[in-house]
């Protein structure tokens, strides 16, 4: 009898044995199996001849769903690595890696695609008859060479064009398999490109020299230094060899503009993976990539799981971005997984950024990664001059000092745009009673409600709780309720009143929800429809604002005095990214940082010596404090309705790890955010100077932790290489 060991979507760190009649299927095929009273879809992970369970106790596989594995050998290996490195249940790893449509057991057969083809009439028509519709003419001309897939025709020509031609009876849709269409490798048409400068040329040739082998590059280039151009020229070499390229971008960097730049250069269809796709759209891109039908795939974090038939190159753009780390379930870091993937597939990986994460910089400095640097600007952008603005003893109006309002007026008068950055959405972070000082709090989180005047609501930013704005204080019934602190909404309103002759726009997660909304706003900004740009960090990512000559960051103190040791790095990255995105050579910009601590050494180092210097110094500090990347951490988190249960559970976990070789155990202590959604939250931090020792200790004890009676009573998780301590 054949025993199949199945990875099932069950939160247990184990495989499940089932008996199977017939020849063993390929590893990585999906099966349907009975589990208790349910039927689950799982993946064949191992084949064995014997089970540790008595044969008559084994249930049988009810159905084999695939005759060809849904995971290729690389993916099987990466899932195995994820489960083992993050100590995560393999069944859940597999779920994360698989498109939703396949998780549910749906078929993995590729559907036929619709292609535009010429009718007899279309084949014979004189092109001059269409001279008044040049786009239609071009499409007909293109169709004389080959039929074109519907979605691609929409991307390239616009929907109206094909519709018009089909109404005229010149073209018609036919169902075809992708395999019958012309392959992308035959469609590549390189459009005009700039001549690489010396540093770019060096970087490109180093990457090209590694095609076909594993290598990791840190491409450290100031904003606007031409990193994307380096990607494009390296990609060109890979595509021309018939190999595929996968590009990861941060959550909010994936705008139509980004995609257009890649599409336009090579003239081929780009597979795009982002969170707004339907399950079926996602599956299509996954299948096309797996079958080698796409040359270029661009996506956010989870796109790293997309299989490629002929992998050639991996790129992680803005590699420092925190959206690459998943913060729930399988807490993987897509950048680290990219390194593993490049290694497994034996291909080069390029990590590009102006502000490398300290972990990455350290690997480049110690020679583990090859370090490519672009120290100067390629285009005509320029770095804004950075200065601190002392706001001690200064009255603030909607968060701004008078001096800053004056500077804003000056720049507006010169016809420039001004960007104001504040990391808090809503009108104000609290509603306070003037009579007794009572603050309206979310009872589930013990944190003040944020006031949203435009919605006329109080909202908790830590859970979904919301309620109307009270007229009277809940404590003393006074009607003198006032807001405290400033958010984007208040800043926008204040500026609109102060500068009635200028238009303002607010860019935060409240105003950019919805498809292409952010892209529309960015276009309007570039068309100078707005002069005052108010926003949160969404503004710092991947967009250039050539007409912005003044950038003001309202509050940097929060990050300087944060309990999170990474907060200062993140602030430095933000400041540097913002400074690099404003202005151009003829119109250099200035940037002001409002602070109560103008002499702060970190701030001074950053604005005088730049991010590169700051980051190298920050690394020294990390070394002295023995913090990552010089030590390795794993964080157990637990939450429960009773603080005692959470604490007790982590105490029992701590008992296992106390005394483990080379591992330090800190806690349990309350999380920075002690209560959230009604649950009390505690943490236990493990730290070691050697990754191997930490892994060894985790391997040794994770099953015991999982088996603790309290483990089913509290909600707990393990985060290896944690980024988030909140
Ligand atoms: P980054 O990705 O580092 O922000 P980009 O690749 O977007 O930089 O380049 C910034 C600008 O400079 C773009 O407009 C780009 O077209 C232009 N550029 C890049 N490389 C060159 C070059 N070698 N010569 C001229 N312009 C260039
Ligand atoms: Zn009161
Ligand atoms: Zn709450």
XYZ file of C-alpha atoms and ligand atoms in Angstrom:
755
model
C 0.000 0.000 0.000
C 1.170 3.548 -0.705
C 1.161 6.053 2.123
C 0.852 9.691 1.120
C 2.032 12.224 3.657
C -0.104 15.302 3.108
C 0.395 18.975 3.985
C -3.042 20.050 5.229
C -4.314 23.527 6.158
C -4.307 22.662 9.844
C -2.310 24.753 12.331
C -0.124 21.838 13.385
C 3.544 21.406 12.651
C 3.168 17.989 11.054
C 2.148 16.047 7.941
C -0.887 13.768 7.869
C -0.750 10.171 6.599
C -3.365 8.770 4.198
C -3.483 5.526 2.277
C -3.647 5.612 -1.501
C -4.546 2.951 -4.048
C -2.549 3.070 -7.224
C 0.792 4.445 -8.302
C 2.055 7.318 -6.166
C 1.334 10.754 -7.675
C 4.017 13.393 -8.199
C 5.033 15.345 -5.095
C 3.220 18.677 -5.128
C -0.102 17.341 -6.488
C -3.293 18.287 -4.673
C -5.576 15.715 -3.101
C -8.920 15.781 -1.363
C -8.999 13.980 1.964
C -11.452 13.409 4.810
C -10.468 15.166 8.027
C -12.816 14.639 10.962
C -16.203 15.543 9.578
C -14.725 17.834 6.915
C -13.139 17.409 3.501
C -9.861 19.258 3.027
C -7.595 19.996 0.083
C -3.941 19.209 0.767
C -0.673 18.721 -1.073
C 1.215 15.455 -1.444
C 4.423 16.240 0.414
C 6.059 12.847 0.897
C 5.446 9.297 -0.236
C 6.182 6.483 2.210
C 5.759 2.751 2.293
C 4.927 2.572 5.940
C 3.134 4.819 8.357
C 3.791 5.178 12.060
C 0.054 4.621 12.472
C -1.555 1.169 12.198
C -2.766 0.622 8.645
C -6.365 -0.062 9.549
C -6.557 3.331 11.294
C -5.485 5.213 8.158
C -8.116 6.928 6.092
C -7.900 6.859 2.338
C -7.345 9.799 -0.011
C -10.760 10.562 -1.504
C -9.587 12.157 -4.738
C -6.448 13.073 -6.619
C -7.006 16.578 -8.004
C -3.961 16.992 -10.264
C -2.048 14.742 -12.575
C 0.731 17.301 -12.712
C 2.136 18.963 -9.567
C 0.955 22.519 -8.821
C 4.349 23.267 -7.265
C 7.574 22.818 -9.174
C 10.661 21.434 -7.347
C 11.928 24.956 -6.540
C 8.665 25.852 -4.876
C 8.585 22.622 -2.926
C 12.062 23.417 -1.656
C 11.190 27.007 -0.755
C 8.072 25.928 1.142
C 10.177 23.423 3.034
C 12.695 26.143 3.867
C 9.937 28.539 5.004
C 8.414 25.932 7.285
C 11.746 25.075 8.764
C 13.201 28.584 9.120
C 10.054 30.290 10.409
C 8.975 27.172 12.373
C 5.610 27.426 10.691
C 3.130 24.600 9.975
C 3.900 23.283 6.482
C 0.218 23.087 5.569
C -0.148 26.786 6.230
C 3.043 27.624 4.317
C 1.648 25.785 1.322
C -1.620 27.709 1.617
C 0.229 31.006 1.615
C 2.228 30.007 -1.458
C -0.742 28.759 -3.466
C -3.221 31.010 -5.352
C -6.576 31.103 -3.571
C -8.342 29.565 -6.571
C -6.167 26.453 -6.211
C -6.450 26.308 -2.420
C -10.138 25.682 -2.792
C -9.523 22.713 -5.065
C -10.414 24.380 -8.371
C -8.884 23.045 -11.603
C -5.354 24.032 -12.578
C -6.010 23.713 -16.309
C -5.271 26.871 -18.199
C -8.393 28.360 -19.746
C -8.496 29.309 -23.403
C -7.865 32.971 -24.058
C -9.720 35.268 -26.434
C -7.649 36.554 -29.336
C -8.563 39.257 -31.853
C -8.189 37.982 -35.418
C -8.887 39.559 -38.813
C -12.070 38.621 -40.657
C -11.884 38.056 -44.450
C -13.018 41.636 -44.858
C -10.318 42.790 -42.423
C -7.627 40.879 -44.277
C -8.478 42.529 -47.564
C -9.278 46.077 -46.548
C -7.024 48.843 -47.856
C -5.327 50.482 -44.858
C -5.888 53.887 -46.416
C -9.617 53.422 -45.862
C -8.892 53.791 -42.153
C -6.606 56.797 -42.460
C -8.946 58.858 -40.319
C -8.613 56.386 -37.440
C -4.846 55.908 -37.077
C -5.153 53.691 -33.980
C -7.503 51.341 -35.791
C -5.086 51.319 -38.684
C -2.210 50.304 -36.398
C -4.220 47.515 -34.807
C -5.232 46.112 -38.209
C -1.607 46.292 -39.291
C -0.475 44.495 -36.159
C -3.137 41.820 -36.648
C -1.822 41.125 -40.153
C 1.312 39.763 -38.417
C -0.367 37.878 -35.609
C -3.556 37.594 -33.591
C -3.491 39.552 -30.324
C -4.891 38.502 -26.997
C -7.842 40.639 -25.900
C -6.396 41.923 -22.623
C -3.141 42.780 -24.327
C -4.954 44.666 -27.086
C -6.781 46.618 -24.397
C -3.468 47.433 -22.697
C -1.816 48.487 -25.949
C -4.546 50.114 -28.027
C -7.475 50.806 -25.688
C -10.797 48.992 -25.620
C -12.613 51.465 -27.877
C -10.352 50.700 -30.833
C -11.046 46.983 -30.958
C -14.722 47.612 -30.358
C -14.928 49.985 -33.310
C -13.162 47.524 -35.606
C -15.348 44.624 -34.559
C -18.483 46.712 -35.165
C -17.186 47.354 -38.665
C -16.835 43.602 -39.080
C -13.079 43.808 -39.614
C -11.962 41.791 -36.578
C -13.441 38.998 -34.522
C -12.629 37.215 -31.268
C -11.464 33.594 -31.367
C -10.728 31.220 -28.504
C -7.160 29.985 -28.591
C -4.742 28.466 -26.171
C -1.893 30.727 -25.090
C 0.513 28.172 -26.471
C -0.813 28.916 -29.962
C -0.220 32.653 -29.628
C 3.071 34.205 -30.608
C 5.557 33.805 -27.708
C 6.677 36.983 -25.926
C 10.259 36.314 -26.859
C 9.334 36.930 -30.493
C 7.515 40.159 -29.619
C 10.318 42.000 -27.835
C 10.872 45.433 -29.316
C 13.270 47.615 -27.332
C 12.238 51.244 -27.376
C 14.681 54.134 -27.183
C 16.782 54.220 -24.022
C 19.364 56.531 -22.478
C 23.055 55.762 -22.695
C 24.094 54.383 -19.308
C 26.570 56.532 -17.397
C 29.816 55.039 -16.086
C 28.459 53.836 -12.748
C 25.324 52.450 -14.331
C 27.332 50.668 -17.007
C 29.536 49.100 -14.355
C 26.517 47.916 -12.373
C 24.805 46.534 -15.473
C 27.866 44.613 -16.583
C 28.391 43.117 -13.121
C 24.793 41.878 -13.082
C 25.030 40.585 -16.660
C 28.193 38.703 -15.787
C 26.191 36.784 -13.167
C 23.356 35.681 -15.417
C 23.075 31.934 -15.060
C 24.531 31.807 -11.578
C 23.570 32.789 -8.053
C 24.662 36.207 -6.841
C 23.045 38.862 -4.653
C 23.636 42.524 -5.428
C 22.859 45.546 -3.333
C 22.284 48.368 -5.807
C 22.642 51.396 -3.525
C 21.850 54.526 -5.477
C 20.550 57.892 -4.332
C 16.986 58.651 -5.448
C 16.948 59.470 -9.141
C 20.389 57.972 -9.751
C 19.003 55.674 -12.420
C 18.489 52.402 -10.534
C 15.421 51.605 -12.601
C 17.453 52.176 -15.759
C 19.994 49.646 -14.443
C 17.165 47.150 -13.868
C 15.828 47.778 -17.371
C 19.123 47.187 -19.135
C 19.917 44.088 -17.071
C 16.396 42.789 -17.728
C 16.922 43.323 -21.445
C 19.876 40.922 -21.481
C 17.885 38.317 -19.583
C 14.773 38.598 -21.768
C 16.843 38.365 -24.933
C 18.072 35.001 -23.689
C 14.470 33.885 -23.437
C 14.525 33.919 -19.640
C 11.917 35.394 -17.313
C 12.249 38.229 -14.804
C 10.316 38.703 -11.564
C 10.230 42.164 -9.979
C 8.942 42.893 -6.492
C 7.817 46.392 -5.576
C 6.377 47.751 -2.307
C 2.647 47.662 -1.645
C 1.986 51.209 -2.824
C 4.723 51.418 -5.447
C 2.748 49.373 -7.939
C 1.006 52.101 -9.906
C 0.082 51.923 -13.599
C 2.991 54.354 -14.169
C 5.473 51.803 -12.836
C 4.066 49.038 -14.986
C 3.989 51.280 -18.034
C 7.701 52.008 -17.799
C 8.577 48.301 -18.050
C 5.942 47.510 -20.625
C 6.922 50.413 -22.796
C 10.622 49.532 -22.845
C 10.164 45.966 -24.059
C 6.826 46.057 -25.839
C 5.689 42.809 -24.241
C 2.816 42.050 -21.921
C 3.647 42.416 -18.234
C 2.064 40.079 -15.689
C 0.900 42.253 -12.802
C 0.107 40.861 -9.348
C -1.478 43.066 -6.713
C -4.102 42.775 -4.017
C -6.997 44.153 -6.086
C -7.036 41.188 -8.505
C -9.752 38.556 -8.412
C -8.750 35.000 -7.532
C -9.067 33.976 -11.171
C -6.975 36.861 -12.495
C -4.293 35.918 -10.011
C -4.403 32.294 -11.065
C -4.055 33.280 -14.732
C -0.838 35.212 -14.131
C 0.495 32.362 -11.998
C -0.262 29.784 -14.711
C 1.121 31.893 -17.538
C 4.319 32.480 -15.626
C 4.630 28.816 -14.680
C 4.267 27.869 -18.346
C 6.793 30.463 -19.461
C 4.184 32.516 -21.312
C 5.148 35.768 -19.559
C 8.551 37.416 -19.783
C 8.049 39.985 -17.068
C 6.114 39.661 -13.831
C 5.725 42.587 -11.424
C 4.038 42.256 -8.073
C 3.952 43.042 -4.397
C 5.140 40.813 -1.540
C 3.361 37.547 -2.280
C 4.390 37.648 -5.949
C 7.642 36.073 -4.736
C 5.753 32.752 -4.836
C 5.037 32.979 -8.587
C 6.641 30.014 -10.373
C 8.724 30.586 -13.496
C 9.499 28.039 -16.183
C 12.740 29.733 -17.228
C 13.818 31.963 -14.353
C 16.551 34.436 -15.229
C 16.591 37.331 -12.772
C 14.960 38.522 -9.546
C 14.675 42.168 -8.560
C 13.467 43.582 -5.251
C 12.919 47.320 -5.627
C 12.990 49.564 -2.536
C 14.282 46.564 -0.640
C 14.176 48.451 2.682
C 10.400 48.759 2.533
C 8.630 47.280 5.525
C 5.736 45.931 3.441
C 8.004 43.035 2.385
C 7.630 41.502 5.831
C 4.310 39.752 6.356
C 2.932 40.620 9.768
C 0.492 37.771 10.330
C 0.230 34.047 9.661
C 3.478 33.018 8.010
C 5.642 35.973 9.022
C 8.128 35.718 6.160
C 10.321 38.429 4.725
C 9.970 38.480 0.932
C 13.485 39.895 0.546
C 15.022 37.051 2.511
C 12.889 34.552 0.634
C 14.100 36.157 -2.615
C 17.678 35.407 -1.579
C 16.758 31.774 -0.946
C 14.896 31.600 -4.231
C 17.740 33.074 -6.263
C 20.061 30.573 -4.609
C 17.750 27.640 -5.323
C 17.193 28.657 -8.959
C 20.798 29.645 -9.460
C 20.048 33.133 -10.743
C 21.123 36.660 -9.771
C 19.095 38.840 -7.411
C 19.251 42.626 -7.359
C 18.180 44.497 -4.213
C 17.785 48.162 -5.102
C 17.277 51.174 -2.842
C 18.507 54.633 -1.903
C 18.234 53.751 1.755
C 19.300 50.148 2.380
C 17.974 48.318 5.404
C 20.742 47.915 7.950
C 20.612 44.128 7.524
C 21.213 44.447 3.789
C 23.890 47.100 4.124
C 25.729 44.910 6.598
C 25.693 42.001 4.146
C 27.074 44.265 1.436
C 29.792 45.677 3.684
C 30.924 42.242 4.855
C 31.087 40.938 1.301
C 28.165 38.534 1.382
C 26.405 40.648 -1.243
C 28.095 42.461 -4.113
C 27.845 46.194 -3.567
C 26.953 48.356 -6.566
C 26.768 52.089 -5.977
C 25.273 54.977 -7.918
C 26.416 58.049 -6.014
C 25.156 60.737 -8.407
C 21.921 61.667 -10.068
C 21.267 60.563 -13.604
C 18.336 62.767 -14.524
C 17.840 66.378 -13.589
C 16.426 65.842 -10.111
C 18.186 67.269 -7.114
C 18.351 66.476 -3.417
C 16.500 68.937 -1.200
C 18.718 70.678 1.360
C 17.750 69.402 4.820
C 17.463 71.577 7.911
C 15.921 71.344 11.350
C 13.391 73.856 12.634
C 13.345 74.377 16.395
C 9.732 74.518 17.589
C 10.432 74.804 21.308
C 8.325 77.637 22.776
C 6.740 78.290 19.393
C 3.000 78.523 19.015
C 1.813 76.035 16.397
C -1.124 76.528 14.089
C -2.609 73.230 12.925
C 0.778 71.718 13.676
C 2.864 74.307 11.828
C 5.170 76.971 13.265
C 4.765 80.530 11.992
C 8.197 80.391 10.362
C 7.097 77.384 8.341
C 3.878 79.057 7.237
C 5.929 82.005 5.999
C 8.242 79.759 4.021
C 5.245 77.968 2.572
C 3.813 81.312 1.429
C 7.123 82.197 -0.197
C 7.341 78.997 -2.215
C 3.705 79.132 -3.251
C 4.213 82.669 -4.519
C 7.089 81.453 -6.680
C 4.723 79.025 -8.365
C 6.106 75.925 -6.667
C 4.352 73.108 -4.903
C 4.782 72.483 -1.172
C 4.630 69.062 0.418
C 3.691 68.656 4.075
C 4.182 65.373 5.746
C 2.531 64.153 8.926
C 2.329 60.543 9.949
C -1.188 60.676 11.345
C -4.406 60.528 9.449
C -7.695 61.905 10.693
C -8.420 65.336 12.170
C -6.824 64.891 15.591
C -5.417 61.950 17.524
C -7.628 62.608 20.573
C -10.832 64.212 21.835
C -10.316 65.782 25.270
C -12.649 67.375 27.821
C -11.524 70.895 28.760
C -13.250 70.735 32.127
C -11.952 67.475 33.545
C -9.301 66.249 31.093
C -11.151 63.046 30.238
C -10.008 61.470 26.946
C -12.450 59.394 24.877
C -10.867 55.951 24.662
C -11.538 52.755 22.796
C -12.335 50.290 25.556
C -11.043 47.357 23.556
C -7.601 48.898 23.083
C -7.225 51.417 25.925
C -6.069 54.004 23.387
C -7.619 57.364 22.496
C -10.068 57.454 19.638
C -8.962 59.414 16.575
C -11.273 62.236 15.607
C -12.400 62.130 11.951
C -14.377 65.302 11.318
C -15.057 64.572 7.657
C -16.791 61.322 8.630
C -18.172 62.914 11.783
C -16.878 59.941 13.726
C -14.474 58.772 16.365
C -12.403 55.890 15.035
C -10.000 53.568 16.780
C -6.916 53.109 14.590
C -6.060 49.843 16.336
C -9.324 47.992 15.831
C -12.456 48.528 13.798
C -14.340 50.359 16.567
C -16.056 53.606 15.602
C -18.798 55.793 17.047
C -20.394 59.193 16.652
C -18.742 62.255 18.170
C -20.243 62.778 21.646
C -21.689 66.206 22.502
C -20.836 65.913 26.195
C -17.996 64.496 28.251
C -18.766 60.973 29.416
C -17.135 61.763 32.749
C -18.422 65.229 33.776
C -21.116 66.000 31.201
C -19.348 69.213 30.216
C -19.928 70.254 26.622
C -16.437 71.724 26.287
C -14.882 68.986 24.242
C -11.874 69.815 22.116
C -9.411 68.068 19.870
C -5.822 67.488 20.819
C -2.934 67.135 18.400
C -2.995 67.315 14.614
C -3.726 64.864 11.811
C -3.740 65.166 8.015
C -7.375 66.275 7.901
C -6.842 69.209 10.237
C -3.651 70.214 8.496
C -5.413 70.234 5.144
C -8.340 72.226 6.472
C -6.075 74.726 8.224
C -3.941 75.268 5.141
C -6.963 75.618 2.887
C -8.251 78.439 5.110
C -4.844 80.062 5.480
C -4.065 79.919 1.748
C -7.502 80.323 0.134
C -6.008 80.993 -3.305
C -4.254 77.661 -3.596
C -5.601 74.160 -4.057
C -4.703 71.414 -1.615
C -4.856 67.636 -1.792
C -4.650 65.095 0.999
C -3.018 61.753 0.328
C -3.485 59.171 3.050
C -5.111 55.764 3.291
C -8.509 57.432 3.823
C -8.407 59.357 0.546
C -6.606 56.872 -1.709
C -8.820 53.851 -1.212
C -10.212 52.533 -4.473
C -8.788 51.432 -7.773
C -6.331 53.816 -9.435
C -7.309 56.620 -7.062
C -3.722 57.217 -5.999
C -2.574 57.191 -9.606
C -5.189 59.773 -10.557
C -4.125 62.032 -7.688
C -0.460 61.705 -8.641
C -1.264 62.691 -12.201
C -3.216 65.709 -10.972
C -0.253 66.727 -8.829
C 2.079 66.436 -11.801
C -0.336 68.601 -13.789
C -0.054 71.252 -11.073
C -3.731 71.056 -10.209
C -2.710 71.191 -6.547
C -0.120 73.369 -4.861
C -0.347 72.084 -1.296
C 0.281 68.355 -0.946
C -0.548 66.934 2.460
C 0.057 63.327 3.250
C 1.394 60.363 5.151
C 4.231 58.101 4.033
C 2.353 57.120 0.908
C 3.938 60.295 -0.454
C 7.453 59.003 0.095
C 7.293 55.934 -2.097
C 8.415 55.826 -5.668
C 6.911 59.059 -6.947
C 8.779 62.069 -8.261
C 7.486 65.572 -7.680
C 9.640 67.836 -9.834
C 7.691 70.986 -9.011
C 7.899 70.560 -5.233
C 10.537 72.883 -3.778
C 9.598 72.812 -0.112
C 9.073 69.738 2.035
C 8.073 70.052 5.675
C 7.946 67.152 8.097
C 5.759 68.262 10.971
C 6.883 65.915 13.692
C 10.070 63.887 13.803
C 10.247 63.626 17.584
C 7.931 60.643 17.863
C 10.404 58.426 16.009
C 13.478 59.826 17.775
C 12.110 58.836 21.148
C 10.355 55.626 20.188
C 10.808 52.427 22.177
C 11.339 50.585 18.878
C 15.024 50.497 17.963
C 14.190 50.540 14.267
C 12.111 53.727 14.442
C 15.102 56.005 13.856
C 16.186 54.047 10.746
C 12.685 54.245 9.361
C 12.591 57.983 9.977
C 15.964 58.411 8.273
C 14.712 56.399 5.287
C 11.567 58.472 5.094
C 13.414 61.797 5.279
C 15.911 60.717 2.636
C 13.249 59.332 0.304
C 11.156 62.502 0.621
C 14.164 64.766 0.118
C 15.103 62.882 -3.030
C 11.715 63.043 -4.651
C 11.287 66.783 -4.735
C 12.709 69.400 -7.087
C 14.955 69.249 -10.102
C 18.255 70.814 -11.078
C 16.853 74.196 -12.121
C 14.529 74.232 -9.143
C 16.387 72.830 -6.131
C 14.359 72.252 -3.008
C 14.622 72.642 0.725
C 13.347 70.421 3.464
C 12.529 71.380 7.039
C 12.134 69.036 9.982
C 10.135 70.454 12.893
C 11.550 69.190 16.187
C 11.849 69.930 19.883
C 15.383 68.521 19.867
C 17.286 70.245 17.065
C 20.673 69.068 18.360
C 19.734 65.388 18.368
C 22.876 63.558 17.168
C 20.985 61.192 14.829
C 19.187 64.053 13.122
C 22.356 66.077 12.820
C 24.285 63.144 11.387
C 21.560 62.452 8.866
C 21.118 65.968 7.566
C 24.823 66.804 7.505
C 26.294 63.536 6.278
C 23.486 61.755 4.475
C 21.830 58.365 4.837
C 24.900 56.332 3.915
C 26.880 57.800 6.795
C 23.939 57.648 9.159
C 23.333 53.986 8.365
C 26.955 52.983 8.858
C 26.974 54.763 12.199
C 23.670 53.174 13.150
C 25.245 49.794 12.394
C 28.057 50.545 14.849
C 25.462 51.393 17.471
C 23.630 48.152 16.780
C 26.913 46.305 17.181
C 27.595 47.907 20.566
C 24.065 47.188 21.733
C 24.291 43.669 20.307
C 21.107 44.142 18.287
C 20.277 42.732 14.827
C 21.964 42.276 12.395
C 24.691 41.446 14.957
C 22.357 39.192 16.885
C 19.327 37.156 15.913
C 15.879 37.379 17.405
C 12.649 35.433 17.606
C 9.551 36.811 19.268
C 6.766 34.801 20.867
C 3.575 36.826 21.089
C 0.506 35.804 23.050
C -2.844 37.447 23.541
C -5.893 36.492 25.555
C -8.925 37.973 27.251
C -7.085 37.585 30.521
C -3.612 39.051 30.913
C -2.835 36.210 33.320
C -3.346 33.498 30.704
C -1.125 35.265 28.179
C 1.562 35.775 30.797
C 1.321 32.254 32.143
C 1.622 30.740 28.668
C 4.716 32.751 27.813
C 6.208 31.965 31.213
C 5.889 28.270 30.407
C 7.483 28.920 27.007
C 10.283 30.817 28.734
C 10.881 27.840 31.034
C 11.731 25.719 27.985
C 14.207 28.212 26.594
C 15.886 29.298 29.796
C 19.264 27.649 29.774
C 19.220 26.846 26.038
C 22.775 27.086 24.728
C 23.671 30.612 23.613
C 20.113 31.884 23.780
C 18.986 34.773 25.927
C 15.378 34.893 27.034
C 13.768 38.283 27.763
C 10.296 38.427 29.249
C 7.456 37.808 29.309
C 6.671 41.511 29.238
C 3.592 43.412 28.068
C 3.688 44.411 24.385
C 4.114 48.100 23.533
C 0.431 48.043 22.858
C -0.799 46.205 25.929
C -4.379 45.755 24.910
C -5.966 45.552 21.505
C -9.482 44.593 20.458
C -10.190 43.569 24.011
C -7.225 41.200 24.211
C -4.244 41.556 26.525
C -0.947 41.200 24.688
C 2.379 39.897 26.014
C 5.728 39.081 24.426
C 8.752 36.915 25.002
C 11.937 37.758 23.126
C 14.661 35.213 22.357
C 18.027 36.463 21.208
C 21.288 34.807 20.242
C 24.599 35.822 18.727
C 24.393 32.863 16.375
C 21.498 32.215 14.075
C 22.238 28.488 14.266
C 21.904 28.326 18.031
C 18.610 30.181 17.996
C 17.289 27.865 15.279
C 18.489 24.844 17.206
C 16.710 25.927 20.385
C 13.513 26.644 18.470
C 13.683 23.260 16.752
C 14.144 21.564 20.064
C 11.218 23.160 21.865
C 8.611 24.251 19.326
C 6.615 21.020 19.528
C 6.528 21.208 23.307
C 5.292 24.795 23.080
C 2.627 23.731 20.624
C 1.564 20.943 22.991
C 1.166 23.172 26.078
C -2.431 23.027 27.333
C -2.578 26.830 27.357
C -1.553 26.900 23.683
C -5.138 26.232 22.696
C -6.495 28.822 25.117
C -4.421 31.843 24.139
C -3.737 33.154 20.629
C -0.025 32.859 20.131
C 2.475 33.224 17.330
C 6.176 32.995 16.693
C 7.916 35.694 14.665
C 11.444 34.850 13.499
C 13.456 38.010 12.666
C 10.666 40.211 14.056
C 10.293 43.782 12.796
C 7.176 44.730 14.668
C 7.257 44.936 18.466
C 4.017 46.848 18.889
P 15.863 55.715 -9.666
O 15.227 54.417 -10.022
O 17.241 55.563 -9.060
O 15.009 56.645 -8.858
P 15.470 56.300 -12.479
O 16.004 55.121 -13.191
O 14.010 56.438 -12.352
O 16.169 56.459 -11.036
O 16.077 57.596 -13.179
C 15.717 58.915 -12.818
C 15.557 59.731 -14.089
O 16.811 59.795 -14.777
C 14.580 59.114 -15.053
O 13.861 60.151 -15.677
C 15.475 58.403 -16.066
O 14.874 58.317 -17.340
C 16.697 59.290 -16.101
N 17.919 58.553 -16.403
C 18.334 57.393 -15.850
N 19.527 57.011 -16.347
C 19.871 57.956 -17.258
C 21.008 58.143 -18.104
N 22.026 57.280 -18.128
N 21.011 59.232 -18.899
C 19.982 60.113 -18.870
N 18.912 60.004 -18.108
C 18.835 58.945 -17.290
Zn -15.116 66.100 31.438
Zn -9.728 49.823 19.474
